[in-house]
Tab-separated table of C-alpha atoms in Angstrom:
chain	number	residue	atom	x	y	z
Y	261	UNK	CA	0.000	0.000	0.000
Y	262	UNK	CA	2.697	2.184	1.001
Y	263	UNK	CA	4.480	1.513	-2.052
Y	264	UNK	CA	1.429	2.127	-4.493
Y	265	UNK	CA	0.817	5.281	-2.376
Y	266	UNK	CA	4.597	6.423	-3.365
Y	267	UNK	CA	4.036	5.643	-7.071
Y	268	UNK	CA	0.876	7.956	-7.647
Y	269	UNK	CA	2.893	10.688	-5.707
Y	270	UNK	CA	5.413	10.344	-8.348
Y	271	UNK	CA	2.837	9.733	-11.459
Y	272	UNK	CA	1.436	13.216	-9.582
Y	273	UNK	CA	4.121	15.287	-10.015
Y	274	UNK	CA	5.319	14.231	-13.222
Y	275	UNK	CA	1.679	15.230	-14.391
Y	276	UNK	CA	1.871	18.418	-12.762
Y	277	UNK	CA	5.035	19.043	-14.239
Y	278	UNK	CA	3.492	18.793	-17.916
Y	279	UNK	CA	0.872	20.470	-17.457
Y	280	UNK	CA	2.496	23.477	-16.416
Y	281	UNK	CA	4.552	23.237	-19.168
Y	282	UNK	CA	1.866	22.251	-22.036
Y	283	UNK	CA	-1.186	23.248	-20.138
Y	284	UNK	CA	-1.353	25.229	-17.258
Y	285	UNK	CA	0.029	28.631	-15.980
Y	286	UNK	CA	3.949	27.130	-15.554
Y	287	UNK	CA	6.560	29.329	-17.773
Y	288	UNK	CA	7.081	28.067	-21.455
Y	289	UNK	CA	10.499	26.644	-22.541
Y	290	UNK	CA	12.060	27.827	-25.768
Y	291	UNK	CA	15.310	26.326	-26.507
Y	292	UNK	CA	17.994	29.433	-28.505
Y	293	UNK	CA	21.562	28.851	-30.002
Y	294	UNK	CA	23.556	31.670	-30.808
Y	295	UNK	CA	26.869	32.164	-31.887
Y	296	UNK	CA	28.313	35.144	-29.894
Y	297	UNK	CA	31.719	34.274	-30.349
Y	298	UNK	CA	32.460	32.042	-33.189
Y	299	UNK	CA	32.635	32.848	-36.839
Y	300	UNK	CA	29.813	34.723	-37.479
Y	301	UNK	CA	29.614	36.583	-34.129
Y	302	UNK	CA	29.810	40.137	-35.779
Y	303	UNK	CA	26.220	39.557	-36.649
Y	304	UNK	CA	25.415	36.357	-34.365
Y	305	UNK	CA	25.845	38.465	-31.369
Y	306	UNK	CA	23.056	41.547	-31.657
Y	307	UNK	CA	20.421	38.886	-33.418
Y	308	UNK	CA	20.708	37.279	-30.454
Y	309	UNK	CA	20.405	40.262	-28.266
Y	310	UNK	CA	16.910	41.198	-30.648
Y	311	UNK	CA	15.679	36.973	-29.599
Y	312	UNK	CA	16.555	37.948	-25.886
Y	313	UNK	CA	15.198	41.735	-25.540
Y	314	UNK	CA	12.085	40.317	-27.280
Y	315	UNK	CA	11.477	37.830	-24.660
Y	316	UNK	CA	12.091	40.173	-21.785
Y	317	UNK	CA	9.918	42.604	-23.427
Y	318	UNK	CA	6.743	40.406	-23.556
Y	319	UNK	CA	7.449	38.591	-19.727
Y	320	UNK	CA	7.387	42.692	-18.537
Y	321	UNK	CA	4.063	42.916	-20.231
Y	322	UNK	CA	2.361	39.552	-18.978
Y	323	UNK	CA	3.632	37.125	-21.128
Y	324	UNK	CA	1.403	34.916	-23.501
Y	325	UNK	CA	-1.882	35.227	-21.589
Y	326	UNK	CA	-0.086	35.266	-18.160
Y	327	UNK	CA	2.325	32.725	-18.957
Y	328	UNK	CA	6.640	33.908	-19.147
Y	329	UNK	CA	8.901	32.675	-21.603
Y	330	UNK	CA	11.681	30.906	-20.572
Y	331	UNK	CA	14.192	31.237	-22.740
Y	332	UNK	CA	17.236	28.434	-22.301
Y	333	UNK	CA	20.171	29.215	-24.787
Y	334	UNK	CA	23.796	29.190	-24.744
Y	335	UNK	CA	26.810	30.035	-27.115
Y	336	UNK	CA	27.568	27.157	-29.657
Y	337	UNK	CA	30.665	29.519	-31.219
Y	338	UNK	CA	29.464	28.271	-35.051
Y	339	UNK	CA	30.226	24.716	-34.036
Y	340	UNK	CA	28.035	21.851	-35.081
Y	341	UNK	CA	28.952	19.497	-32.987
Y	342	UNK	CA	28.570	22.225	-29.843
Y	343	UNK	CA	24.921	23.115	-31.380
Y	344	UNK	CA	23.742	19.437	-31.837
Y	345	UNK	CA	24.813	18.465	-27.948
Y	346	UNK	CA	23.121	21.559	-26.716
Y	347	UNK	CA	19.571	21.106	-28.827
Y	348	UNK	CA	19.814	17.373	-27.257
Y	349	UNK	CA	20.204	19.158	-23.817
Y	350	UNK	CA	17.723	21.352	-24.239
Y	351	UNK	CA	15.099	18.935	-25.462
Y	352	UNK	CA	15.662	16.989	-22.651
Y	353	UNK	CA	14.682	19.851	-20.872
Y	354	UNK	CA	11.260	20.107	-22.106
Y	355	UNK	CA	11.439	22.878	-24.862
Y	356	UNK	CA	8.034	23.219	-26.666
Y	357	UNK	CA	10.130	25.309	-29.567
Y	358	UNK	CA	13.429	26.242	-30.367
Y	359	UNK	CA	15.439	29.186	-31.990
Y	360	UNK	CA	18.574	28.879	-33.898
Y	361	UNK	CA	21.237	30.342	-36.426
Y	362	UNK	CA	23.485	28.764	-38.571
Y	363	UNK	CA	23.120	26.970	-41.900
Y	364	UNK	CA	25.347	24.367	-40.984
Y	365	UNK	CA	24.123	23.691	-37.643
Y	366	UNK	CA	20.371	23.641	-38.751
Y	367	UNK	CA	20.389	21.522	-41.547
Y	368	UNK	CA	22.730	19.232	-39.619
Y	369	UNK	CA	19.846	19.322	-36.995
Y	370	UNK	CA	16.924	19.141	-39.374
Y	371	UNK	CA	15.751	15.498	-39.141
Y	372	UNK	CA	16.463	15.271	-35.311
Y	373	UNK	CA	14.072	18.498	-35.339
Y	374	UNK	CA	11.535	16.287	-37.537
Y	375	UNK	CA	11.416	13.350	-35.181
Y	376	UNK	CA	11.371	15.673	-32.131
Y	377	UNK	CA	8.388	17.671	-33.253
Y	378	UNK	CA	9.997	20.509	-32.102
Y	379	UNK	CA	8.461	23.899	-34.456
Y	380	UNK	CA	12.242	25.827	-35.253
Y	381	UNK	CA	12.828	29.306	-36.501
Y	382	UNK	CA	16.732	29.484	-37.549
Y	383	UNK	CA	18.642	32.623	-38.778
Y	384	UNK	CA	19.616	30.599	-41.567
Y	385	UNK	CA	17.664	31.082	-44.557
Y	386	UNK	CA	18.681	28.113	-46.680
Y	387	UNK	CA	16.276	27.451	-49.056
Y	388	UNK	CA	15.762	23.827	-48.258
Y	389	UNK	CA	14.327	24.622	-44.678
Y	390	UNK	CA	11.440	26.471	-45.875
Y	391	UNK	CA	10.070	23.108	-48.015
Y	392	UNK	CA	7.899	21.097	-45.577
Y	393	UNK	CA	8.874	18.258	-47.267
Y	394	UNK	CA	12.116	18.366	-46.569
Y	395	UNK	CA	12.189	20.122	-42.889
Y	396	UNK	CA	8.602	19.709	-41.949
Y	397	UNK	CA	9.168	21.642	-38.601
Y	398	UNK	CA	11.210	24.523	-39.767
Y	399	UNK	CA	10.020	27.504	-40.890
Y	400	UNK	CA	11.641	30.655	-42.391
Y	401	UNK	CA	10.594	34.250	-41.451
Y	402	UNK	CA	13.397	35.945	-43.342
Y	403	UNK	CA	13.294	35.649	-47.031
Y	404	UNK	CA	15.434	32.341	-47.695
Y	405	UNK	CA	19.192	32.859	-49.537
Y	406	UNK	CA	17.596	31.099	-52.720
Y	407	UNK	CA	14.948	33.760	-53.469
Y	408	UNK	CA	17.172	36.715	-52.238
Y	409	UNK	CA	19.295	35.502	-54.950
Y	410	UNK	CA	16.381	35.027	-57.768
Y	411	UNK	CA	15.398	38.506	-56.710
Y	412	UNK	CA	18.815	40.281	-56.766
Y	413	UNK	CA	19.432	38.170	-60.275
Y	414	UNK	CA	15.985	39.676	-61.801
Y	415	UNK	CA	16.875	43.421	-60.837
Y	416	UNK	CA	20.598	42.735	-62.185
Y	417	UNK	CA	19.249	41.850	-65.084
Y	418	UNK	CA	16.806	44.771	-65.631
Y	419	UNK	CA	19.528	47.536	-63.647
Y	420	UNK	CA	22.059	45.983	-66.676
Y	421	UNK	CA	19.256	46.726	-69.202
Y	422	UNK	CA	18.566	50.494	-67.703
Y	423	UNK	CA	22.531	51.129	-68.353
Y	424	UNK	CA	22.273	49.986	-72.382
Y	425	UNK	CA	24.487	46.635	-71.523
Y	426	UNK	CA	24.451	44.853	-74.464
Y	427	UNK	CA	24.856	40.890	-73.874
Y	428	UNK	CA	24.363	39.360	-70.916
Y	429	UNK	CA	25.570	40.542	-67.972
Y	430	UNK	CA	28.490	38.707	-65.456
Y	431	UNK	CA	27.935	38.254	-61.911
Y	432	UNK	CA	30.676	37.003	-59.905
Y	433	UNK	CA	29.131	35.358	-56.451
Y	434	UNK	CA	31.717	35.959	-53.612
Y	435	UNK	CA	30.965	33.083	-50.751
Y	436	UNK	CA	31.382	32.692	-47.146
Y	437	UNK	CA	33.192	29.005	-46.982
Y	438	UNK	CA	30.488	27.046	-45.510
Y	439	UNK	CA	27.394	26.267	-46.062
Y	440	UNK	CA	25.679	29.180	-45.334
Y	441	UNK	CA	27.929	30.417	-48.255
Y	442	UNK	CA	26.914	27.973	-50.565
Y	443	UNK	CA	23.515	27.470	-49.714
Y	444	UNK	CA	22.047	30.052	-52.290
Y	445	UNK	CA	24.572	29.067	-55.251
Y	446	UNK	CA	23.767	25.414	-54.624
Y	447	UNK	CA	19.547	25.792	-53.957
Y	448	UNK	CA	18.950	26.562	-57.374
Y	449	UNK	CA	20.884	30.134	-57.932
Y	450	UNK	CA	23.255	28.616	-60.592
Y	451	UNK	CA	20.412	27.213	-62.214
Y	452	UNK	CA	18.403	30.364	-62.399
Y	453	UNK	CA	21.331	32.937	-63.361
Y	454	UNK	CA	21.952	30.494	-66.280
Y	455	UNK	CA	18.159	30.511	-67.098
Y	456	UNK	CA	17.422	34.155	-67.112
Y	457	UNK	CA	20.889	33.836	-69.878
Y	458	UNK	CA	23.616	35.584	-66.922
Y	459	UNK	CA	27.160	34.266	-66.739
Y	460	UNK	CA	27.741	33.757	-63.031
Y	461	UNK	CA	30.980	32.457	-61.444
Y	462	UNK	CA	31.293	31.313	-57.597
Y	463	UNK	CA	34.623	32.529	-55.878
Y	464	UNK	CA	35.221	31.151	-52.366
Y	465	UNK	CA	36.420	34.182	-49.808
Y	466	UNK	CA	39.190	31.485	-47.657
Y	467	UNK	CA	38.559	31.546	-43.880
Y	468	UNK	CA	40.944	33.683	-42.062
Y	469	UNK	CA	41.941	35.504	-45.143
Y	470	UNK	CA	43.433	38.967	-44.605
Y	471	UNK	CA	42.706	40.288	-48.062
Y	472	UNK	CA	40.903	39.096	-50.832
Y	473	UNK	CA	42.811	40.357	-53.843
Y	474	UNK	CA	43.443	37.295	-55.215
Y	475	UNK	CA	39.712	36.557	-55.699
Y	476	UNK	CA	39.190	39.970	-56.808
Y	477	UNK	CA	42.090	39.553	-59.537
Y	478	UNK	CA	40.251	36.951	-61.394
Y	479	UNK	CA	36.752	38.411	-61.070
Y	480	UNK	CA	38.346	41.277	-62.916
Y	481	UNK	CA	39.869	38.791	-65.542
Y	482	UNK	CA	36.723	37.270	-65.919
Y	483	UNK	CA	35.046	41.071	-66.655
Y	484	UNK	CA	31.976	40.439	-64.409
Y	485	UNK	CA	30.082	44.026	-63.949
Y	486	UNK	CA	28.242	42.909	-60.600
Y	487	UNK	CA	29.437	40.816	-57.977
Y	488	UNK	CA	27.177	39.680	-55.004
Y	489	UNK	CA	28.712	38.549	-51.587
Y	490	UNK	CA	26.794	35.632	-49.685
Y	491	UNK	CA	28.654	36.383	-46.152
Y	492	UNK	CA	28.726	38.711	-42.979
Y	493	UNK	CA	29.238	42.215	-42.838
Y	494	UNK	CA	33.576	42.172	-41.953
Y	495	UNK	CA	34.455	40.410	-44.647
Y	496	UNK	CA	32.494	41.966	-47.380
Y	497	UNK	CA	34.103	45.289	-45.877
Y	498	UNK	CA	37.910	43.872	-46.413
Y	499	UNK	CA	36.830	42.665	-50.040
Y	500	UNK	CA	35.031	46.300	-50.658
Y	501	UNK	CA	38.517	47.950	-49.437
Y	502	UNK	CA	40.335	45.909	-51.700
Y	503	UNK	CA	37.975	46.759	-55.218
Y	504	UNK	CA	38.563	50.509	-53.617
Y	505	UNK	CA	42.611	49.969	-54.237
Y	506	UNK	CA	42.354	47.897	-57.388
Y	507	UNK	CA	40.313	50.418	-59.079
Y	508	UNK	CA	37.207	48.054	-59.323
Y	509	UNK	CA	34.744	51.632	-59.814
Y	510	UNK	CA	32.840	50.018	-62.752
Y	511	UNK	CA	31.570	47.110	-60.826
Y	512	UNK	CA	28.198	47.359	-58.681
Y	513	UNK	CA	28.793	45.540	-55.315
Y	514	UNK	CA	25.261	43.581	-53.956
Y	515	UNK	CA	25.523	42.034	-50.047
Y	516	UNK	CA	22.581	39.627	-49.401
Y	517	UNK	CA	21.425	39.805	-45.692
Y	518	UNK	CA	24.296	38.687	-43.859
Y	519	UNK	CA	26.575	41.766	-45.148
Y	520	UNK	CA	23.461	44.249	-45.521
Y	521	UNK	CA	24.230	46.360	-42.367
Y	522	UNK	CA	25.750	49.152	-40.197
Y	523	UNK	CA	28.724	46.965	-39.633
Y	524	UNK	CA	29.737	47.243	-42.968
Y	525	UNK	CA	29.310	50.934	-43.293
Y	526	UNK	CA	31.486	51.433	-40.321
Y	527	UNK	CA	34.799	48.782	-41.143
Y	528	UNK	CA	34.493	49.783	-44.781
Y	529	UNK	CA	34.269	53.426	-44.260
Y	530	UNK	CA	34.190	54.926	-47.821
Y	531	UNK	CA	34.422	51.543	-49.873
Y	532	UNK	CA	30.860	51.061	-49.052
Y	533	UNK	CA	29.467	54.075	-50.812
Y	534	UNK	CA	27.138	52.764	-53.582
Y	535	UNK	CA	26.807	48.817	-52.349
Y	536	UNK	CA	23.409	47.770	-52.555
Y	537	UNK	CA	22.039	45.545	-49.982
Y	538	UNK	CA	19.609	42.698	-49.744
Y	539	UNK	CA	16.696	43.773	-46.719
Y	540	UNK	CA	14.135	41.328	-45.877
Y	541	UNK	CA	13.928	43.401	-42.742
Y	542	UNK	CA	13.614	46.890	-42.383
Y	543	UNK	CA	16.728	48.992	-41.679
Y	544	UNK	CA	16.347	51.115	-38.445
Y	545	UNK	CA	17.243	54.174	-40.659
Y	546	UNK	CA	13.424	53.634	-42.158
Y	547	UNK	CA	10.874	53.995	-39.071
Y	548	UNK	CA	8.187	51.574	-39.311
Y	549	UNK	CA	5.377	50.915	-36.476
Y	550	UNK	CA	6.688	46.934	-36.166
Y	551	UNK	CA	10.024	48.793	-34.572
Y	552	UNK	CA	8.201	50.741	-31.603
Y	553	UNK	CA	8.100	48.331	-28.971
Y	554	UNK	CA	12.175	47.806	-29.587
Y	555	UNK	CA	12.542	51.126	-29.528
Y	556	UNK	CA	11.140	52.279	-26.263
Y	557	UNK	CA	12.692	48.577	-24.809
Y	558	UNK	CA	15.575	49.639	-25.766
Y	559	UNK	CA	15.633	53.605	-24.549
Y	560	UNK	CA	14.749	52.310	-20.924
Y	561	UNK	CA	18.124	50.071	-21.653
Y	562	UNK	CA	19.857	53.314	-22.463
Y	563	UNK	CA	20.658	51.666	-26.041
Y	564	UNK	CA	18.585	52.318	-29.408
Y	565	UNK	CA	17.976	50.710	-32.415
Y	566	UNK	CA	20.090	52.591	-34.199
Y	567	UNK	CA	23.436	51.628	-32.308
Y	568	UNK	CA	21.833	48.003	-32.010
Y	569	UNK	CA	21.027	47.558	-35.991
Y	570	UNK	CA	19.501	45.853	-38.423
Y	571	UNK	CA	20.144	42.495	-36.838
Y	572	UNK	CA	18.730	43.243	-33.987
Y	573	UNK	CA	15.247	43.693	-35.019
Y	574	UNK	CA	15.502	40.807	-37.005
Y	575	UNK	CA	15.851	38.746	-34.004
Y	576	UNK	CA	13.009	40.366	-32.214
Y	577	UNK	CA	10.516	39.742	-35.390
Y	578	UNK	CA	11.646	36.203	-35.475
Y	579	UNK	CA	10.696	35.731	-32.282
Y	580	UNK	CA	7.800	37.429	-32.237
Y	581	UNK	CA	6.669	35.159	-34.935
Y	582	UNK	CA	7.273	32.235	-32.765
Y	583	UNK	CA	5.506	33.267	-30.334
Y	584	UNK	CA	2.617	34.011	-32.199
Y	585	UNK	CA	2.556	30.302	-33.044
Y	586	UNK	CA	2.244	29.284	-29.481
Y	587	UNK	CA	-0.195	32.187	-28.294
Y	588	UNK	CA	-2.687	30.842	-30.983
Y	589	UNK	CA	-1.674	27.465	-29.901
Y	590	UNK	CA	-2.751	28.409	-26.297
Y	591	UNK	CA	-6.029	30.805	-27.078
Y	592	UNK	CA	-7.178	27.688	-29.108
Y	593	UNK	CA	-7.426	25.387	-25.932
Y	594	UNK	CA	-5.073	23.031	-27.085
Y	595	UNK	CA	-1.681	21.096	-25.590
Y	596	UNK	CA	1.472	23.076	-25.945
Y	597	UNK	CA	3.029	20.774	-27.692
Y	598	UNK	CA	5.470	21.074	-30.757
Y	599	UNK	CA	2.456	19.593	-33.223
Y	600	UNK	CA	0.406	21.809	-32.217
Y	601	UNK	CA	2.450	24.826	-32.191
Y	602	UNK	CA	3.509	23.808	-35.675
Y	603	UNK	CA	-0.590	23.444	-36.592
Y	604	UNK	CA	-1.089	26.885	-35.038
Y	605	UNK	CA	2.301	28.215	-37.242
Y	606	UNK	CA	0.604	26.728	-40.205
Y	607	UNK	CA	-2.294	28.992	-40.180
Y	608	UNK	CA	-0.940	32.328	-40.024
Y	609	UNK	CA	-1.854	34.134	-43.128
Y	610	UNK	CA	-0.478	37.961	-44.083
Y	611	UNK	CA	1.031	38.098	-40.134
Y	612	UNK	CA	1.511	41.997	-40.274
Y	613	UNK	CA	5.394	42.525	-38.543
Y	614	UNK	CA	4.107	46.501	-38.810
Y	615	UNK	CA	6.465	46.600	-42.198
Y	616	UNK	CA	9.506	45.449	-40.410
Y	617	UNK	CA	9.208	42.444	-43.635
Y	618	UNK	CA	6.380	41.591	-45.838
Y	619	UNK	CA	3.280	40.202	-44.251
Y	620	UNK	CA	4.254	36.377	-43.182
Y	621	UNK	CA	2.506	33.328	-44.576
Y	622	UNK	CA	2.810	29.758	-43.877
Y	623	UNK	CA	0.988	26.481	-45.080
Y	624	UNK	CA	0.753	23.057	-44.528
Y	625	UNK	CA	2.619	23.171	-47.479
Y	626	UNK	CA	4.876	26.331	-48.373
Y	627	UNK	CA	6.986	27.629	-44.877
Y	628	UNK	CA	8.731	30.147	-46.802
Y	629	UNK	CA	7.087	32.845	-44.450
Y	630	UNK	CA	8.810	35.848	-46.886
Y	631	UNK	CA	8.847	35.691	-50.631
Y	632	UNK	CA	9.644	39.778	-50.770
Y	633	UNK	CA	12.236	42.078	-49.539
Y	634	UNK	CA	14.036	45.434	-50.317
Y	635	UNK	CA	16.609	46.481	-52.226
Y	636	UNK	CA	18.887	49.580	-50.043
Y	637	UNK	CA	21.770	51.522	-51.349
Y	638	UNK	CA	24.674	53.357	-49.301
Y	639	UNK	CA	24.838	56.917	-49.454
Y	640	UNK	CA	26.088	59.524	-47.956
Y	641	UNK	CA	27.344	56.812	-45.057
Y	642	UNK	CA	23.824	55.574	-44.655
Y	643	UNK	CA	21.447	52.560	-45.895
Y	644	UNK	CA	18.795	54.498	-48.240
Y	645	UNK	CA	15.745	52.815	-49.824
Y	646	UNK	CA	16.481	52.206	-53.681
Y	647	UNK	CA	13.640	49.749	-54.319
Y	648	UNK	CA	9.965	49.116	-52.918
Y	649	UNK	CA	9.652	45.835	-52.136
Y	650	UNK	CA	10.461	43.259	-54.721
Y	651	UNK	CA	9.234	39.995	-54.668
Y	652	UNK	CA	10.169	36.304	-56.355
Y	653	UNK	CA	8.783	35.725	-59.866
């Protein structure tokens, strides 16, 4: 008797334990890795700051109907290996969702994530991750690499037209070596340069490299008039400083997210005048409403958005967007559980961020949340609009 007594005091607690996780008024688990010190920390670092403020921000203001986020992450420094011991750890410790970065690290991840039925938001954009086929239980709030590409390709294409080109036009794609790099070249952007009748060339940018005039060189040889960089922001800045010395004035420079930001402005000083950058999120140098609540977070922090950046805000959004998934999830009646929160995810249709990115969409089907995004241009030292928003043909 005494013994039966013991087990229901056990079967008790471990029900109590669930349902204040999935059901009740317990906090909510969301499992986060950044890299704030690895590789890619120029940019990991305040994206991860944007995940965290946002989290803060909505526990100061009741949570999700009373309920706190908490938020378990740690620094995987760009290592796979680091990133797929600490998702393990943190599914172990009862995440309902989780929030990650790298390309590598995610795709590495994406079956586990599958099996665990655990709804992810990475900051990579690789194409694959937004095809439910493929990664069922990621989605993509950012516009993925792939379609940045197809849109940057299009406008190439047309800007080439505008100038009285005659041919086709060269691109040279300067890549981060990874696959974060690769990822748009590889999902389909060879394919569709070659189809729309570009010549495109990949040139790897060598880790650790303290100049990239080698790579530069032969883009020159080859005559390319645009070159795009798939990379982060210091870098692109050292390869923008060396086209500054090697006289490179004829050729228009294009960043895709990573490298479309303040950071670049500031290491590349007056080699950045005239790059054009890839925005699926809005720049803090264009107010939109979506950017108010980071704002005034971030003036009681003594910061702002503007010292913050770009990055920042795209970590709050992304967030946000996550959490939408599980406040529906929770207004509906339902378990908090990763199927659900995925079901909930699934049924967000033109999710207005307050023009921080296009209206978000995702299916059963399609969890490519962003098909548009905004073309910038530096001038004068500062990110200026150059397009409205653009969107994949």
């Amino acid at each position: 008797m005494k013994r039966n007594g013991f087990l229901l005091v056990v079967m008790g607690l471990i029900l109590a334990a669930c349902v204040g996780q999935r059901g009740g008024g317990g906090p909510i688990k969301v499992g986060g890795l950044f890299d704030l010190t690895g590789a890619t920390s120029d940019v990991g670092k305040p994206y991860a700051e944007g995940v965290q403020g946002f989290v803060k921000w909505l526990n100061d203001h009741g949570g999700i109907n009373g309920r706190k986020i908490e938020l378990l992450y740690q620094d995987y420094a760009y290592e796979v290996p680091r990133a797929e011991q600490l998702y393990t750890q943190f599914v172990q410790e009862g995440v309902v969702a989780f929030m990650g970065w790298g390309t590598g690290d995610t795709e590495a991840l994406r079956g586990r994530i599958a099996e665990d039925k655990i709804p992810f938001m990475s900051a990579s954009y690789s194409h694959v991750l937004g095809n439910p086929k493929e990664a069922p239980y990621n989605f993509l709030v950012g516009t993925s690499y792939s379609h940045q590409f197809f849109i940057v390709m299009d406008w190439i294409l047309e800007d080439w037209k505008a100038r009285g080109g005659s041919g086709a036009p060269k691109v040279a794609f300067m890549h981060h070596p990874s696959p974060f790099g690769l990822s748009p070249w590889e999902q389909g952007g060879q394919e569709y340069a070659k189809k729309l009748g570009i010549e495109a060339r990949a040139f790897e940018m060598p880790r650790g490299a303290t100049d990239f005039i080698p790579q530069l060189s032969q883009i020159r040889d080859f005559g390319a008039q645009y070159v795009v960089f798939q990379t982060v922001s210091s870098p692109a800045a050292v390869a923008l400083k060396n086209a500054k010395s090697l006289g490179m004035t004829d050729v228009t420079f294009i960043c895709l997210n990573w490298c479309a930001d303040e950071n670049l402005i500031k290491l590349a000083g007056d080699a950045a005048e005239g790059t054009i950058g890839a925005f699926p999120f809005t720049p803090p140098t264009v107010d939109v409403p979506g950017m108010k609540e980071a704002r005034e977070f971030l003036k009681a922090q003594g910061s702002s958005l503007e010292e913050k950046g770009v990055h920042y805000i795209q970590g709050w959004i992304t967030m946000r967007v996550m959490v939408e998934g599980i406040r529906k999830t929770i207004e509906a009646g339902k378990a908090l559980t990763g199927e659900n929160i995925k079901a909930s995810l699934e049924t967000l249709t033109n999710f207005d961020t307050g023009g921080v990115t296009v209206p978000i969409t995702f299916t059963p089907t399609d969890h490519w949340g962003s098909k548009g995004m905004r073309l910038f241009k530096v001038k004068g030292g500062k990110w200026q609009a150059l397009t409205d928003y653009l969107y994949v043909k």
